[in-house]
Tab-separated table of C-alpha atoms in Angstrom:
chain	number	residue	atom	x	y	z
J	21	MET	CA	19.063	11.754	-10.643
J	22	ASN	CA	19.335	9.570	-13.690
J	23	GLU	CA	21.879	7.023	-12.341
J	24	LYS	CA	21.406	4.497	-9.566
J	25	SER	CA	24.717	5.682	-8.057
J	26	ASP	CA	23.185	9.140	-7.638
J	27	ARG	CA	20.097	7.637	-5.992
J	28	LEU	CA	22.286	5.559	-3.720
J	29	ARG	CA	24.094	8.721	-2.586
J	30	SER	CA	20.774	10.471	-1.979
J	31	ALA	CA	19.570	7.519	0.132
J	32	ARG	CA	22.762	7.605	2.191
J	33	VAL	CA	22.496	11.344	2.828
J	34	SER	CA	18.794	11.126	3.710
J	35	ALA	CA	19.610	8.337	6.193
J	36	GLY	CA	21.980	10.713	8.023
J	37	TYR	CA	25.386	9.379	7.001
J	38	GLU	CA	27.697	12.296	6.191
J	39	THR	CA	30.191	10.352	4.127
J	40	ALA	CA	30.286	7.162	2.111
J	41	ALA	CA	32.937	5.833	4.509
J	42	ASP	CA	30.604	6.395	7.489
J	43	ALA	CA	27.856	4.355	5.759
J	44	ALA	CA	30.260	1.574	4.769
J	45	ARG	CA	31.547	1.306	8.303
J	46	ALA	CA	28.011	1.077	9.677
J	47	MET	CA	27.162	-1.664	7.214
J	48	ASN	CA	30.452	-3.465	7.906
J	49	ILE	CA	31.533	-3.520	4.306
J	50	ALA	CA	34.761	-2.282	2.693
J	51	ALA	CA	34.731	1.465	2.201
J	52	PRO	CA	36.279	1.331	-1.315
J	53	THR	CA	33.590	-1.146	-2.433
J	54	TYR	CA	30.709	1.017	-1.234
J	55	SER	CA	32.362	4.197	-2.500
J	56	SER	CA	32.791	2.718	-5.964
J	57	HIS	CA	29.078	1.878	-6.051
J	58	GLU	CA	28.118	5.388	-4.931
J	59	ASN	CA	30.466	7.265	-7.259
J	60	GLY	CA	29.466	5.125	-10.225
J	61	SER	CA	32.871	3.633	-11.001
J	62	ARG	CA	31.472	0.177	-10.376
J	63	GLY	CA	27.969	-1.138	-10.901
J	64	PHE	CA	26.052	-3.252	-8.411
J	65	PRO	CA	23.409	-5.962	-8.820
J	66	ALA	CA	19.873	-6.129	-7.495
J	67	ASN	CA	20.735	-8.118	-4.351
J	68	VAL	CA	23.283	-5.492	-3.347
J	69	ALA	CA	20.725	-2.717	-4.034
J	70	GLU	CA	18.275	-4.557	-1.764
J	71	ARG	CA	20.887	-4.647	1.031
J	72	TYR	CA	21.556	-0.934	0.695
J	73	ALA	CA	17.837	-0.151	0.467
J	74	LYS	CA	17.072	-2.104	3.627
J	75	PHE	CA	19.842	-0.339	5.506
J	76	PHE	CA	18.870	3.157	4.297
J	77	LYS	CA	15.133	2.336	4.602
J	78	VAL	CA	14.163	3.132	1.010
J	79	ASP	CA	12.561	1.154	-1.780
J	80	PRO	CA	15.147	-0.984	-3.689
J	81	ALA	CA	13.157	-0.401	-6.928
J	82	TRP	CA	13.801	3.288	-6.555
J	83	ILE	CA	17.554	2.787	-6.204
J	84	LEU	CA	17.654	0.449	-9.200
J	85	TYR	CA	15.264	2.111	-11.572
J	86	GLY	CA	14.182	5.445	-10.145
J	87	ASP	CA	10.500	4.761	-11.009
J	88	ARG	CA	9.040	4.772	-7.516
J	89	ASP	CA	8.928	6.918	-4.402
J	90	LYS	CA	12.196	6.280	-2.509
J	91	ASN	CA	10.231	6.332	0.776
J	92	ALA	CA	7.761	3.650	-0.310
J	93	PRO	CA	7.740	0.789	2.227
J	94	VAL	CA	9.854	-2.266	1.571
J	95	VAL	CA	7.043	-4.832	1.421
J	96	ALA	CA	7.547	-8.596	1.229
J	97	ARG	CA	5.004	-11.173	0.048
J	98	VAL	CA	4.579	-14.022	2.537
J	99	GLU	CA	2.776	-17.194	1.448
J	100	ASN	CA	0.254	-18.838	3.741
J	101	GLY	CA	1.897	-20.986	6.440
J	102	HIS	CA	5.221	-19.206	6.178
J	103	PRO	CA	6.640	-17.123	9.063
J	104	ALA	CA	6.794	-13.360	8.833
J	105	PRO	CA	10.205	-11.776	8.256
J	106	ALA	CA	11.792	-10.400	11.395
J	107	LYS	CA	10.502	-7.039	12.604
J	108	THR	CA	7.534	-6.861	10.308
J	109	ASP	CA	3.727	-6.762	10.650
J	110	LEU	CA	1.726	-9.122	8.433
J	111	VAL	CA	-1.452	-7.868	6.743
J	112	PRO	CA	-3.559	-10.559	5.035
J	113	VAL	CA	-4.514	-10.154	1.386
J	114	TYR	CA	-7.924	-11.652	0.729
J	115	ASP	CA	-8.936	-13.344	-2.464
J	116	ILE	CA	-11.866	-10.992	-3.015
J	117	GLU	CA	-12.447	-7.802	-4.918
J	118	ALA	CA	-14.303	-4.620	-4.137
J	119	SER	CA	-16.016	-3.239	-7.154
J	120	ALA	CA	-15.157	0.200	-8.458
J	121	GLY	CA	-17.621	-0.434	-11.251
J	122	GLY	CA	-20.851	-2.350	-11.562
J	123	GLY	CA	-20.376	-4.561	-8.524
J	124	ALA	CA	-19.309	-8.163	-7.916
J	125	VAL	CA	-21.061	-10.700	-5.761
J	126	VAL	CA	-18.849	-12.057	-3.043
J	127	ASP	CA	-18.827	-15.871	-3.134
J	128	TYR	CA	-15.396	-16.657	-1.664
J	129	GLU	CA	-13.423	-15.014	1.066
J	130	GLY	CA	-10.040	-16.581	1.776
J	131	VAL	CA	-6.594	-15.296	2.565
J	132	ALA	CA	-4.465	-15.632	-0.626
J	133	TYR	CA	-1.226	-14.536	1.019
J	134	SER	CA	0.042	-11.758	3.308
J	135	LEU	CA	2.175	-8.668	2.886
J	136	ALA	CA	4.880	-7.907	5.502
J	137	PHE	CA	5.215	-4.201	6.281
J	138	PRO	CA	7.750	-2.462	8.477
J	139	PRO	CA	5.951	-1.620	11.788
J	140	ASP	CA	7.048	2.020	11.674
J	141	TYR	CA	5.376	2.399	8.282
J	142	ILE	CA	2.097	0.878	9.557
J	143	ARG	CA	2.214	3.289	12.472
J	144	ARG	CA	2.533	6.235	10.067
J	145	VAL	CA	-0.496	5.055	8.155
J	146	THR	CA	-2.813	4.225	11.030
J	147	ARG	CA	-3.170	3.795	14.758
J	148	ALA	CA	-5.156	0.642	14.284
J	149	SER	CA	-3.765	-2.682	15.399
J	150	PRO	CA	-2.341	-4.758	12.519
J	151	SER	CA	-4.847	-7.454	13.502
J	152	ASN	CA	-7.604	-5.112	12.258
J	153	LEU	CA	-6.057	-4.570	8.857
J	154	THR	CA	-6.911	-6.344	5.592
J	155	ILE	CA	-5.977	-5.862	1.939
J	156	ILE	CA	-8.240	-6.522	-1.027
J	157	SER	CA	-8.208	-5.710	-4.748
J	158	VAL	CA	-10.190	-3.063	-6.585
J	159	LYS	CA	-11.889	-3.782	-9.915
J	160	GLY	CA	-13.365	-1.290	-12.315
J	161	ASP	CA	-13.013	2.402	-13.106
J	162	SER	CA	-15.778	4.060	-11.088
J	163	MET	CA	-13.332	5.462	-8.502
J	164	GLU	CA	-10.862	6.900	-10.990
J	165	PRO	CA	-8.710	8.900	-10.726
J	166	THR	CA	-8.441	8.054	-6.997
J	167	LEU	CA	-8.339	4.287	-7.491
J	168	LYS	CA	-7.589	2.420	-10.685
J	169	ASP	CA	-8.465	-1.063	-11.843
J	170	ASP	CA	-6.322	-3.708	-10.063
J	171	ASP	CA	-5.147	-1.343	-7.332
J	172	ILE	CA	-5.009	-2.816	-3.848
J	173	VAL	CA	-6.443	-1.120	-0.773
J	174	MET	CA	-5.790	-1.630	2.916
J	175	LEU	CA	-8.868	-1.513	5.161
J	176	ASP	CA	-9.170	-0.712	8.829
J	177	MET	CA	-11.798	-3.323	9.743
J	178	SER	CA	-12.410	-1.712	13.128
J	179	LYS	CA	-14.107	1.265	11.404
J	180	THR	CA	-17.513	-0.214	10.570
J	181	SER	CA	-19.731	2.743	11.351
J	182	LEU	CA	-21.223	4.803	8.538
J	183	GLY	CA	-18.913	7.711	7.970
J	184	TYR	CA	-18.890	10.584	5.567
J	185	GLU	CA	-15.222	11.367	5.197
J	186	GLY	CA	-12.859	9.205	3.123
J	187	LEU	CA	-13.393	5.966	1.257
J	188	PHE	CA	-15.163	2.883	2.525
J	189	VAL	CA	-15.617	-0.691	1.350
J	190	ILE	CA	-19.286	-1.461	1.756
J	191	ARG	CA	-21.526	-4.481	1.183
J	192	VAL	CA	-24.889	-3.847	-0.475
J	193	TYR	CA	-27.106	-6.813	-1.235
J	194	ASP	CA	-24.083	-9.180	-0.994
J	195	VAL	CA	-22.046	-7.025	-3.418
J	196	LEU	CA	-18.832	-5.302	-2.342
J	197	HIS	CA	-18.104	-1.757	-3.475
J	198	VAL	CA	-15.461	0.801	-2.671
J	199	LYS	CA	-17.163	4.200	-2.507
J	200	ARG	CA	-17.660	7.499	-0.752
J	201	LEU	CA	-20.748	7.928	1.369
J	202	SER	CA	-23.057	10.846	2.050
J	203	HIS	CA	-26.167	11.303	4.196
J	204	SER	CA	-29.157	11.893	1.866
J	205	GLY	CA	-32.142	12.014	4.141
J	206	PRO	CA	-33.839	10.151	7.004
J	207	GLY	CA	-32.761	6.536	6.862
J	208	GLN	CA	-30.978	6.924	3.515
J	209	VAL	CA	-27.344	6.999	2.424
J	210	MET	CA	-25.879	8.172	-0.878
J	211	VAL	CA	-23.194	5.927	-2.383
J	212	ILE	CA	-20.829	8.051	-4.500
J	213	SER	CA	-18.229	7.247	-7.141
J	214	ASP	CA	-15.371	9.616	-7.977
J	215	ASN	CA	-15.977	8.996	-11.686
J	216	ARG	CA	-19.370	10.677	-11.546
J	217	GLU	CA	-19.647	11.264	-15.249
J	218	ASN	CA	-20.045	7.525	-15.853
J	219	TYR	CA	-21.294	6.407	-12.441
J	220	PRO	CA	-23.898	8.749	-10.900
J	221	PRO	CA	-24.578	8.568	-7.150
J	222	ARG	CA	-27.050	5.956	-5.943
J	223	GLU	CA	-29.258	6.101	-2.904
J	224	TYR	CA	-29.848	3.123	-0.606
J	225	PRO	CA	-31.756	2.512	2.630
J	226	MET	CA	-29.225	2.869	5.438
J	227	ASP	CA	-29.966	-0.578	6.842
J	228	GLU	CA	-28.993	-2.161	3.471
J	229	VAL	CA	-25.474	-0.678	3.573
J	230	GLU	CA	-22.933	-2.604	5.655
J	231	VAL	CA	-19.556	-0.940	6.174
J	232	VAL	CA	-16.815	-3.565	5.928
J	233	GLY	CA	-13.965	-1.156	6.649
J	234	LYS	CA	-12.447	2.222	5.913
J	235	VAL	CA	-9.756	2.532	3.185
J	236	ILE	CA	-6.552	3.864	4.777
J	237	TRP	CA	-3.915	3.022	2.143
J	238	LYS	CA	-3.685	2.135	-1.497
J	239	GLY	CA	-1.083	0.523	-3.728
J	240	GLY	CA	-0.922	0.071	-7.467
J	241	LYS	CA	1.147	-0.358	-10.561
J	242	VAL	CA	3.780	2.183	-11.457
């Protein structure tokens, strides 16, 4: 599907509308207008793509450019002090970074802004309450290829027990890391990077490793 008209048709079919006229009627727009957008005889701008994407529950960037998963959530940035868009769950984005490298001392923890997610998408990702969710940035290359520099990760802050499945953001000696964990002996925990060639596992006393939260979602550049 090289044309946005083709992707629009795919979105309509996936949403369960048998014909272009059915979709136009449901959106309360003129059938010839919508049909011309879908059959490619007329182009349509970004704001129209956003309207169609919201209705069909796909990513507008996918309709416009085809460079993202069509089922990616439609996420809106919400500045501090501003209300959340209707029918969304806000997840705060903190102005801190978890190191996927050598480590970074945490000296400031404040909410920079929030991301508004559709509630049904949050429920597909986790059973946790949105109030227990937080997003932070990842710096470094020690977790490649799983996480890349400048990716963002969503944490379930209710999961603060040492666990050995999945990824965790941990605090060790006032430094945040995003790592895998493994039991390595009585009172010890092994902190593991995915890029093991450049970052070998390191062992710490268990009481020096604080679990901040479990990574349940990631986002990054396309």
